[in-house]
Coordinates of C-alpha atoms and ligand atoms in Angstrom, one line a residue:
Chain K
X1 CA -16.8 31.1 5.2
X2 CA -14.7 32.9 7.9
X3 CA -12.4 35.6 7.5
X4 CA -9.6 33.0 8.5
X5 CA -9.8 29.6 6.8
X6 CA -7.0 27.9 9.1
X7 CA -6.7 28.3 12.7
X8 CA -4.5 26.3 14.6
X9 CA -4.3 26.8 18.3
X10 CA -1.5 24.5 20.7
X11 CA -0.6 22.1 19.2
X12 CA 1.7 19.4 21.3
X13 CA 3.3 16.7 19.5
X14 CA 5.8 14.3 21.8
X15 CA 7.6 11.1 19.6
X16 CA 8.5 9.1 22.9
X17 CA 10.8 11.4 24.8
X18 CA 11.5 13.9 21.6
X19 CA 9.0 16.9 22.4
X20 CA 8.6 18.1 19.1
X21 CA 5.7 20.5 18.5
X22 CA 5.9 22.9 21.7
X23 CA 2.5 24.7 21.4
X24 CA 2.6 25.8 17.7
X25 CA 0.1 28.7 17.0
X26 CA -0.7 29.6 13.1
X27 CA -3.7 31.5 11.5
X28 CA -4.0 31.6 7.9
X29 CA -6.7 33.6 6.1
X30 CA -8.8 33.1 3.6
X31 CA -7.0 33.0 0.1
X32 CA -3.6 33.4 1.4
X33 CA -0.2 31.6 1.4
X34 CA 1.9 30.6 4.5
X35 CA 5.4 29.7 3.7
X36 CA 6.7 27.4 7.0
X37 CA 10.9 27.5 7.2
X38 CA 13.5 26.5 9.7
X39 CA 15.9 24.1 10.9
X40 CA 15.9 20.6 10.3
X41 CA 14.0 18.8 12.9
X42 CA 12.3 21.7 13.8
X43 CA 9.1 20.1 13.3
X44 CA 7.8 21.8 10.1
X45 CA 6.6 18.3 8.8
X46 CA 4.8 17.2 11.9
X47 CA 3.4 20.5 11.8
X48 CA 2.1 19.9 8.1
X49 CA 0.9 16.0 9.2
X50 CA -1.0 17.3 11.9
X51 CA -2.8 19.6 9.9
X52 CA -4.4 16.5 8.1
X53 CA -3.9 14.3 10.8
X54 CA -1.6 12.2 9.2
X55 CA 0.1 12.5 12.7
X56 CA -2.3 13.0 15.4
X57 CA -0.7 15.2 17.8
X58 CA -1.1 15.2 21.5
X59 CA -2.5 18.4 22.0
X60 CA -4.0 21.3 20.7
X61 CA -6.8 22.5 18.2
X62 CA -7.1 22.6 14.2
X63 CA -9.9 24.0 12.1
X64 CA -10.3 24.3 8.7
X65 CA -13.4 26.4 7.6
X66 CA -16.1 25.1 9.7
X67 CA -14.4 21.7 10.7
X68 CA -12.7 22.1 14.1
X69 CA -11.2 19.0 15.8
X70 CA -9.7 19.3 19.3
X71 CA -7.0 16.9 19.1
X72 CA -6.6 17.0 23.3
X73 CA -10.3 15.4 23.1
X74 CA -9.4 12.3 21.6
X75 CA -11.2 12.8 18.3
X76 CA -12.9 9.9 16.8
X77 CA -12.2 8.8 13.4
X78 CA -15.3 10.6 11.7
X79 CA -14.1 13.9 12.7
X80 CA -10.7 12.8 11.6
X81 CA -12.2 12.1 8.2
X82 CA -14.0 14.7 7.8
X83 CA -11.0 16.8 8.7
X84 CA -8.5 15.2 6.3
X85 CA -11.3 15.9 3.9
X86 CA -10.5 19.6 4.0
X87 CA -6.9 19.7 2.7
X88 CA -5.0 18.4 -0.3
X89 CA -1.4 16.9 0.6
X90 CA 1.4 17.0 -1.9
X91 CA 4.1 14.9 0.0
X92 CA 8.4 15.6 -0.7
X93 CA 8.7 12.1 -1.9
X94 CA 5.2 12.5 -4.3
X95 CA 4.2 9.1 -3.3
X96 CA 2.1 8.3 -6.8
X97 CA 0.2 5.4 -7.0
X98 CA 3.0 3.4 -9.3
X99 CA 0.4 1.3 -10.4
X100 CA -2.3 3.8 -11.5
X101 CA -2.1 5.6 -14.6
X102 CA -1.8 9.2 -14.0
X103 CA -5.4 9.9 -14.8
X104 CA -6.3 7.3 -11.9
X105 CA -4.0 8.9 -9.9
X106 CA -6.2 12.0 -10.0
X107 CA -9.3 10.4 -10.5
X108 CA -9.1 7.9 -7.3
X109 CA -10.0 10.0 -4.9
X110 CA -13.3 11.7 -6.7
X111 CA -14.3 8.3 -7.6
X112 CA -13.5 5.9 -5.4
X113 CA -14.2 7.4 -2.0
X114 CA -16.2 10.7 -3.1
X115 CA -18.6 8.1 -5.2
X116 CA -18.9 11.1 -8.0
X117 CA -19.5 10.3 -11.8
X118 CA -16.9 9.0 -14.0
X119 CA -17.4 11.2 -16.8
X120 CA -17.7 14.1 -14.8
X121 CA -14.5 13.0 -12.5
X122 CA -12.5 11.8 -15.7
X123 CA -13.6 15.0 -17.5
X124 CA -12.2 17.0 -14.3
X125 CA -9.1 15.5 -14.2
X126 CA -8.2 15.9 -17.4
X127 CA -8.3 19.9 -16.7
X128 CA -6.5 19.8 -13.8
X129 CA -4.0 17.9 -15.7
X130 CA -3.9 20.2 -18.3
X131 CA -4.0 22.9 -15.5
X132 CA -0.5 21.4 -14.7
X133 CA 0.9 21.2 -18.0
X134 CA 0.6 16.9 -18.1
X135 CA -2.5 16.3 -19.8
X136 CA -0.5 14.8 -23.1
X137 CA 0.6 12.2 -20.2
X138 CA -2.9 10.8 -18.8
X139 CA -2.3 7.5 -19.7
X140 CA 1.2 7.4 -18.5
X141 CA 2.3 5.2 -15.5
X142 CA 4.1 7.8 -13.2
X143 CA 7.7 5.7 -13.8
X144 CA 7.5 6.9 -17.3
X145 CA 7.4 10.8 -15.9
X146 CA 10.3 13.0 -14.8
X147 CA 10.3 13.8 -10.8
X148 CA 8.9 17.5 -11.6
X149 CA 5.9 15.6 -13.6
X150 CA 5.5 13.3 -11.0
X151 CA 5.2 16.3 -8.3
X152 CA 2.9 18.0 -10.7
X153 CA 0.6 14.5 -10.9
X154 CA 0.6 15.0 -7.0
X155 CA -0.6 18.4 -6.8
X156 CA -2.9 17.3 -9.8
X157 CA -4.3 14.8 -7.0
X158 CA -4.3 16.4 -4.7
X159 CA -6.9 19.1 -6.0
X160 CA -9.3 16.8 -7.4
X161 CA -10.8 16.0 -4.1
X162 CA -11.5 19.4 -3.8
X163 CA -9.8 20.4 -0.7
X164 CA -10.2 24.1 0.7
X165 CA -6.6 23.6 1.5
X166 CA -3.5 22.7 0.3
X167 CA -0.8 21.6 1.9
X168 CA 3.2 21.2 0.1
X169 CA 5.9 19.6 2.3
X170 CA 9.1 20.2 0.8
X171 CA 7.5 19.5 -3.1
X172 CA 10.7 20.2 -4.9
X173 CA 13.8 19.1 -2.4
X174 CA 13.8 16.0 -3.6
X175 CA 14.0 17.6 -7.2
X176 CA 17.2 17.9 -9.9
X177 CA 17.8 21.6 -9.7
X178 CA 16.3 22.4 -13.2
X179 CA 12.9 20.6 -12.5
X180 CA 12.0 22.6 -9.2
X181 CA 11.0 25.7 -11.8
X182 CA 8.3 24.1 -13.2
X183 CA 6.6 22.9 -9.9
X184 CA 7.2 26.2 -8.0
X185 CA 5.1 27.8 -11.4
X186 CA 2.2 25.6 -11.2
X187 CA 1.9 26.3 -7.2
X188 CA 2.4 30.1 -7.9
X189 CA -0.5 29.7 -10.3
X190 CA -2.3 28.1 -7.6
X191 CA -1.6 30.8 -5.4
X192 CA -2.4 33.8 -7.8
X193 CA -5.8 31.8 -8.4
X194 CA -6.4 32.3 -4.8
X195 CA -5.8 28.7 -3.0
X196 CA -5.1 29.3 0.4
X197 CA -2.0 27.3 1.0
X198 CA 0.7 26.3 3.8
X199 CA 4.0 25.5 2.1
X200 CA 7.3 24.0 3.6
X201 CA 9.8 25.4 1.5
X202 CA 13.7 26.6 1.5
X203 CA 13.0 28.2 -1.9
X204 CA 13.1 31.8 -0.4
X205 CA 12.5 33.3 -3.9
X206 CA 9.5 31.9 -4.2
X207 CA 8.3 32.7 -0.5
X208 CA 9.1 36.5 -1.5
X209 CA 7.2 36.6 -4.4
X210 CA 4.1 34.1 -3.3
X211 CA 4.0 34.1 0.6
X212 CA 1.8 36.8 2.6
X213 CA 3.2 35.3 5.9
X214 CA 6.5 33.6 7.0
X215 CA 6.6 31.3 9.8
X216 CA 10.1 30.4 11.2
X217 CA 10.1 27.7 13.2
X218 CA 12.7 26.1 15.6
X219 CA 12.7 23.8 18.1
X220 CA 8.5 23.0 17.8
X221 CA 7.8 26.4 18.5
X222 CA 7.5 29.4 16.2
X223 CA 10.3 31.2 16.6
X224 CA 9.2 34.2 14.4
X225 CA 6.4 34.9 12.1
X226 CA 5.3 38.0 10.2
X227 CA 5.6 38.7 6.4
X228 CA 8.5 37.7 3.9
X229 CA 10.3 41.3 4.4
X230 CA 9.9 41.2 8.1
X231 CA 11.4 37.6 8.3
X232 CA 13.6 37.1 5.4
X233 CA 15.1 40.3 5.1
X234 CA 14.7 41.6 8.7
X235 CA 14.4 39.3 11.2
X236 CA 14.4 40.4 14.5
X237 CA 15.9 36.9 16.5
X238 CA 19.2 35.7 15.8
X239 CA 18.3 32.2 15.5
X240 CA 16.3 33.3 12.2
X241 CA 19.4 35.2 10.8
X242 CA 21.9 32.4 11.5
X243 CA 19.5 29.8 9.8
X244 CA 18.9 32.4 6.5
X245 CA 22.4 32.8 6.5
X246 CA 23.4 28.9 6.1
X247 CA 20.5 29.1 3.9
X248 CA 21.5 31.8 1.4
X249 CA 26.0 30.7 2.3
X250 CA 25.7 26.9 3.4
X251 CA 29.9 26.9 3.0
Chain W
X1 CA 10.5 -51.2 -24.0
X2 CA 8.4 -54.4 -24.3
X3 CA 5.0 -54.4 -25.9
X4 CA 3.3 -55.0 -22.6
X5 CA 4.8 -52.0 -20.9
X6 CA 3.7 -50.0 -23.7
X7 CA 0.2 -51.4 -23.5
X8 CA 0.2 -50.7 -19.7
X9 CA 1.2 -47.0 -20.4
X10 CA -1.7 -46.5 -22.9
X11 CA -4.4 -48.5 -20.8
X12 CA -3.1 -46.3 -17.4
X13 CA -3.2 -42.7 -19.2
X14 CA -7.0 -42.3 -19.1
X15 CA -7.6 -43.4 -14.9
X16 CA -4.6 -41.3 -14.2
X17 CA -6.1 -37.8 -16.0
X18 CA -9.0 -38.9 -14.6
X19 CA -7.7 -38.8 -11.2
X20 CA -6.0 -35.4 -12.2
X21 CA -8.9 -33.7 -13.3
X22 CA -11.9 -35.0 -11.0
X23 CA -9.2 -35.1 -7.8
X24 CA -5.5 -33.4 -8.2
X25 CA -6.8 -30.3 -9.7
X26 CA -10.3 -29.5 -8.6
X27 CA -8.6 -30.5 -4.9
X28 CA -5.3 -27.9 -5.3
X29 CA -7.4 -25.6 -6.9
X30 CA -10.3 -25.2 -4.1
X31 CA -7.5 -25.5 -1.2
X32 CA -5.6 -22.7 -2.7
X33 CA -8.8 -20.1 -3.5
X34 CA -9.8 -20.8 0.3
X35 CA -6.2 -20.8 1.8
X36 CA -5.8 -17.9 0.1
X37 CA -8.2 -16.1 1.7
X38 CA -7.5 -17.7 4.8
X39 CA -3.9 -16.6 4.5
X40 CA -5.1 -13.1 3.8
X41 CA -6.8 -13.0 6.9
X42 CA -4.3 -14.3 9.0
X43 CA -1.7 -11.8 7.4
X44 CA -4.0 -8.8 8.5
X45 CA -4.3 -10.7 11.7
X46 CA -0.7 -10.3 12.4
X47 CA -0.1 -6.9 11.1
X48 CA -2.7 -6.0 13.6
X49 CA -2.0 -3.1 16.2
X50 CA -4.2 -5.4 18.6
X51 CA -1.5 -8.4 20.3
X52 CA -4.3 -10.9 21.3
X53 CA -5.2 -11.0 17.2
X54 CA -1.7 -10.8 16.1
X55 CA -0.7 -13.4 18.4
X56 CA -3.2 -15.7 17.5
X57 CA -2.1 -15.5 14.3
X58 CA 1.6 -16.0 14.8
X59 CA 0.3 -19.2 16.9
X60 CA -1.5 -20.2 14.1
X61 CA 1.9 -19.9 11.3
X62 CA 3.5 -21.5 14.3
X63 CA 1.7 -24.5 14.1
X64 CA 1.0 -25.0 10.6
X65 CA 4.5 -24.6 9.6
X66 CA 5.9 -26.3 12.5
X67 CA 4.2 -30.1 11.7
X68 CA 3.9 -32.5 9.2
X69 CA 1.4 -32.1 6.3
X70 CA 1.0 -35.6 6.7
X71 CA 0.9 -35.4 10.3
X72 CA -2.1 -32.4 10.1
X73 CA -4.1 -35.1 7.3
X74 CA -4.3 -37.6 9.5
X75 CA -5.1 -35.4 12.6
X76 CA -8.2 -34.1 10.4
X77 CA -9.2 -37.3 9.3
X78 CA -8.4 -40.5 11.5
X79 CA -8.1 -38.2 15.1
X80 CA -11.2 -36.3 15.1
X81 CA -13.3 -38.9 14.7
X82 CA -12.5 -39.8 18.0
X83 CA -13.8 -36.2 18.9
X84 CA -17.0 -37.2 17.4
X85 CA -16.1 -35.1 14.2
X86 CA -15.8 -37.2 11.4
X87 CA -15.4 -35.7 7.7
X88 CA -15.5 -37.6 4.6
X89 CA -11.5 -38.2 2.4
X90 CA -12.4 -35.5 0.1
X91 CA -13.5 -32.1 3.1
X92 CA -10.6 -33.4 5.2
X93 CA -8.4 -33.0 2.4
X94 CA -9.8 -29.3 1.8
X95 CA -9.7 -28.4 5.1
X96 CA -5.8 -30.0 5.5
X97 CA -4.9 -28.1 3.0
X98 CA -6.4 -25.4 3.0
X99 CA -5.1 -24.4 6.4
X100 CA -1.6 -25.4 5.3
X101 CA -1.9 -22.7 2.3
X102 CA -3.5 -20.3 4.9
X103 CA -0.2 -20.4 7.3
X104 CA 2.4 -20.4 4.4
X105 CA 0.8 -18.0 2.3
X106 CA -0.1 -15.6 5.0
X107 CA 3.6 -15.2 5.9
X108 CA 4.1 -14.5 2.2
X109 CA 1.1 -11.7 2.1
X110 CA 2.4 -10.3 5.4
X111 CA 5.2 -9.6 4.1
X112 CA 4.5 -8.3 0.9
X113 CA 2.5 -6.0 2.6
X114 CA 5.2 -5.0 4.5
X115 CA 7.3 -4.4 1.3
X116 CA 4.6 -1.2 -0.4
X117 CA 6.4 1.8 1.0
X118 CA 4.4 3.8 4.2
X119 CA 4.1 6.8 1.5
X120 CA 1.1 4.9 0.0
X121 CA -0.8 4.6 3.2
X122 CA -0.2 7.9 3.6
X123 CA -1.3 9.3 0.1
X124 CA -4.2 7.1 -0.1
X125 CA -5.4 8.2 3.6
X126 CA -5.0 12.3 2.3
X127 CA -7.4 11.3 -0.6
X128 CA -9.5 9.9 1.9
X129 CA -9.8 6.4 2.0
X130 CA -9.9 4.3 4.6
X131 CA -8.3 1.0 5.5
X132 CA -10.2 -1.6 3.6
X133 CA -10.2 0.7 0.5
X134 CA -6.4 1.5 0.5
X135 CA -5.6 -1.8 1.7
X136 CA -8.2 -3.3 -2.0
X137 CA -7.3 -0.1 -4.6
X138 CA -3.8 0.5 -3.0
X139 CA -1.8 -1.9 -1.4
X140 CA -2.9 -5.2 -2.3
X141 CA -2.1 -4.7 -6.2
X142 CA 1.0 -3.8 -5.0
X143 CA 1.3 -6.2 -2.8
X144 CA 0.8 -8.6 -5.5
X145 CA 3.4 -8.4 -7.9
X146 CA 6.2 -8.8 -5.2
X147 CA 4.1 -11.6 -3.9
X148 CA 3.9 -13.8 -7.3
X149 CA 7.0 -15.6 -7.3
X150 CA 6.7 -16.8 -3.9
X151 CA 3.0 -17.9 -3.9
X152 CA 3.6 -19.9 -7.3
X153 CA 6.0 -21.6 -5.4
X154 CA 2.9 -22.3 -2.6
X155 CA 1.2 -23.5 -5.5
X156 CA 3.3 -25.2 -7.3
X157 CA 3.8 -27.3 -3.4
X158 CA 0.4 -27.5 -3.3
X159 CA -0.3 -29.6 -6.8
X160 CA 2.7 -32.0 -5.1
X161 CA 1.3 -32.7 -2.2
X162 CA -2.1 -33.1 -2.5
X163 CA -0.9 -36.7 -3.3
X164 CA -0.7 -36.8 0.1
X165 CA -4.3 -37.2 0.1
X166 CA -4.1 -40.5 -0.8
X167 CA -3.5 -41.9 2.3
X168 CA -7.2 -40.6 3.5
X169 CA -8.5 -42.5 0.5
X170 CA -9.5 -39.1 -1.7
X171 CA -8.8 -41.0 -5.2
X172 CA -6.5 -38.1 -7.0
X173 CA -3.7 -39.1 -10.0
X174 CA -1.2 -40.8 -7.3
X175 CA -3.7 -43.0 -5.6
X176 CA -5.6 -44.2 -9.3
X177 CA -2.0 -45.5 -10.0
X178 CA -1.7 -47.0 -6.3
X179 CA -4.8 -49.1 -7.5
X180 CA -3.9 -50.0 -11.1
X181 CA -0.1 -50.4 -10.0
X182 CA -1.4 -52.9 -6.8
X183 CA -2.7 -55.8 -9.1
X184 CA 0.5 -56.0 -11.8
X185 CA 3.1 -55.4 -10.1
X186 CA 4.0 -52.7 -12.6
X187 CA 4.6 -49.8 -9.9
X188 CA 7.9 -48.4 -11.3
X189 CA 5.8 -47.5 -15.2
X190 CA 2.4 -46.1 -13.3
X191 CA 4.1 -43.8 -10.8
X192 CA 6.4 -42.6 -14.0
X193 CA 3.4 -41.9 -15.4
X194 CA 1.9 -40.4 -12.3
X195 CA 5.3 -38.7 -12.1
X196 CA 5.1 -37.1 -15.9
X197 CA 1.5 -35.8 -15.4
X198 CA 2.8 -33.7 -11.7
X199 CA 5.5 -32.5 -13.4
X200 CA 2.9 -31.5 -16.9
X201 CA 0.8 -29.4 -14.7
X202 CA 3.5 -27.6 -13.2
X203 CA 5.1 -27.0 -15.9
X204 CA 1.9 -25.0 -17.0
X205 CA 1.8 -23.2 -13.8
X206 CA 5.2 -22.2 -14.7
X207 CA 4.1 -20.6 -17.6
X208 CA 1.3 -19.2 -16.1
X209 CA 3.0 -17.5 -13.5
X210 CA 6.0 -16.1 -16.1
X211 CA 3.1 -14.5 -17.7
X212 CA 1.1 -13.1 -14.9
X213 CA 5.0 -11.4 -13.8
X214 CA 5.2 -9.7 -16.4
X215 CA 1.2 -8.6 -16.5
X216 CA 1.8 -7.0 -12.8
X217 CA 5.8 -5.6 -14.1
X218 CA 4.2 -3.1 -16.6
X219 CA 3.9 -0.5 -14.4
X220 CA 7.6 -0.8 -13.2
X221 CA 10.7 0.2 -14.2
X222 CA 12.5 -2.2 -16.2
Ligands
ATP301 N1 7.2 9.2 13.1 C1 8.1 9.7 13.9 N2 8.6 8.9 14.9 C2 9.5 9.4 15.8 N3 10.1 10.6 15.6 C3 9.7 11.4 14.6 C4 8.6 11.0 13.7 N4 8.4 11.9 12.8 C5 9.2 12.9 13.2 N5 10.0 12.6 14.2 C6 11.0 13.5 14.9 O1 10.3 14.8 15.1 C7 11.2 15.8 14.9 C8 10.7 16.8 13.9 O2 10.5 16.1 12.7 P1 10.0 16.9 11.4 O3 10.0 15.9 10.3 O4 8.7 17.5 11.7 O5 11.1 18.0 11.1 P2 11.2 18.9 9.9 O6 11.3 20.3 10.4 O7 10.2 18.6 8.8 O8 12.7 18.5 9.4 P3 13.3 18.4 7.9 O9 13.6 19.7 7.4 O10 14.5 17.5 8.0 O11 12.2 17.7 7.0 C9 12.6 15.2 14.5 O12 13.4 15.1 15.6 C10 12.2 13.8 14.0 O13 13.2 12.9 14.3
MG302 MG1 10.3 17.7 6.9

């Protein structure tokens, strides 16, 4: 494996008229965790999508490990494939399958498209779900689970097709303010057990303590980037310190 | 009510379940496996990125829903002939029917379809399936208990009008009293009777469906 597990190069992502990636460049090595911030409507999503190519954007180059797809090429849906293959998505809204128990939440993926055993998958799962702190609720339906459970069934999910990557998009905004603790723990486990991870977050406590590199995005490009004392407590633009500031004093 | 009614009632139960069980319900029950299907198909068709195959679909709905049941029977059975295609009472009947479930139901599938929330797509997709698996594990359970009530309904239609068969000469419940009302005269006490075994059967799909609701309503929410 190389040095850097994720290297994105250019990517261009128009919506009609609204130019919304404008050639966004990100490296992230091996083992280490990106936190992307910034403005809404910056792009951070599309950034996050395009990574798995749950938006295909117009231009520019992704690789993950040894799977590189040049997006500008008109990739076909093999390499796309095998490129989604390489990340796990845990999505804002955590878009369970409400009619899956939460062990087949987890073990749809290994089983249904990876083909793998069902003892060994179900077996799996069930540490993962324990890894989470949910394995009491396997047989659940994901209704029956508070939003933090539900998040944690996502990231449950998405590890058990054993992604080199993981990817979080806003995993606890759409949380009650006491249930964000316990999703932010599990993904700082995650990150202490050496996942290499890309995180949209405005939790800048946990991008202190977790993050090796801040990206600060605005306007589809990346307006700054370095690590969380150079960007959250020193950053050099001005656009960065007025969005930190409505950040840390929205009134 | 006079003896002889009462006789005529007894003697007329038999032919008529007869005509439920070898024509009504073997003939709604085929139309509606098939026209299902069909209407699955369709409902892809129109949800299709590709407008020659979502049009032909929308042409299709367009037509099906836009004449006569009766006026589609008789095309299939007395106007093809003169095509050189003829097909016996009982396929024409299928087929009529069949392509009458296909365009109803597909608008009912389309839109249930419509209805599971773009998230799923998207989930399934990062756990790497493609379309014919997350449309199969995914969507279409989904799908399906939105879609329930409204394809009962279909159903329910269906049992009704297959009496429409009749007038192709496929011998089902309605056209068994037809024959034994013809000779006595006694058309008012037969089609009662036809009426009261229509209304029997969907009373049990009625049931049924009540059932199968609140099967697919576990996992929701109450
Ligand atoms: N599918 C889409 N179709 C059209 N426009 C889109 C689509 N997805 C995103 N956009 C637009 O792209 C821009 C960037 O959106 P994106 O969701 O990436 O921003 P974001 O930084 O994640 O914002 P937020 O903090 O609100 O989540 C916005 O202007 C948005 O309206
Ligand atoms: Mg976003």
């Amino acid at each position: 494996m190389t040095e850097h597990l994720l290297d994105v190069q250019g990517l261009n992502k128009s919506f009609g008229d609204n130019h919304v990636l404008r050639g966004v460049d990100l490296i992230v090595p091996t083992g280490s965790v990106t936190v992307l911030i910034g403005p809404s409507g910056s792009g951070k999503t599309t950034v996050l999508r395009s990574l798995n190519a749950l938006e295909i954007p117009d231009a520019g180059t992704v690789r993950i490990g040894d799977v590189s797809v040049d997006f500008g090429a008109k990739p076909d849906r093999r390499q796309i494939t095998e490129l989604r293959a390489q990340s796990g998505m845990v999505f804002q809204s955590h878009n369970l399958f409400p009619h899956l128990s939460v062990l087949r939440n987890v073990t749809e993926g290994p089983l249904v498209v990876q083909k793998r055993p069902a003892a060994e998958v179900n077996a799996e799962a069930l540490e993962l779900l324990r890894r989470v702190g949910l394995a009491e609720k396997a047989e659940q339906f994901p209704y029956q689970l508070s939003g933090g459970q539900q998040q944690r069934v996502g990231i449950a999910r998405a590890l058990a097709i054993k992604p080199r990557l993981m990817l979080f998009d806003e995993p606890t905004s759409a949380l009650d303010p006491e249930l964000v603790g316990e999703v932010l723990a599990v993904m700082k486990d995650l990150a202490a057990d050496g996942w290499t991870m890309v995180v949209v977050t405005h939790e800048i406590r946990f991008a202190r303590q977790v993050a090796d590199q801040v990206l600060f995005l605005d306007g589809g490009v990346v307006a700054e980037r370095g690590t969380p004392a150079e960007v959250l407590d020193h950053p050099k633009e001005e656009r960065t310190q007025r969005f930190l500031h409505r950040l840390i004093d929205p009134l | 009510m006079d003896q002889s009614t009462v006789e005529l009632i007894r003697s007329s139960l038999g032919p008529l379940l007869e005509g439920m069980v070898k024509g009504t319900i073997p003939l709604t029950a085929i139309s509606f496996v098939l026209g299902l299907l069909l209407a699955l198909v369709v409902a892809l068709m129109r949800l299709s990125p590709i407008w020659p195959v979502s049009a032909i679909a929308r042409f299709y709905v367009s037509v099906i829903r836009g004449t006569p049941l009766l006026v589609q029977l008789f095309i299939i059975f007395y106007g093809l002939p003169s095509l050189g295609a003829t097909i016996d009472p009982w396929p024409s009947a299928v087929l009529a029917f069949t392509l009458n479930v296909g365009g109803y139901a597909s608008e009912i599938i389309r839109a249930a379809i419509i209805s599971v929330p773009r998230g799923q797509w998207e989930a399934a997709q990062t756990v790497g399936m493609n379309y014919p698996t997350t449309l199969r594990r995914i969507i279409l359970p989904q799908a399906a208990r939105v879609s329930v009530p409204p394809l009962s309904n279909t159903l329910i239609s269906l049992v009704k009008d297959t009496s429409l068969a009749s007038t192709i000469l496929v011998t089902e419940t309605f056209r068994k009293a037809q024959e034994l009302a013809g000779p006595t005269f006694e058309f008012f006490t037969l089609y009662m009777v036809a009426a009261a075994y229509y209304w029997a059967v969907c009373l049990v799909l009625s049931f049924a469906q009540s059932r199968l609701e609140t099967r697919l309503d576990r996992y929701v929410a109450s």
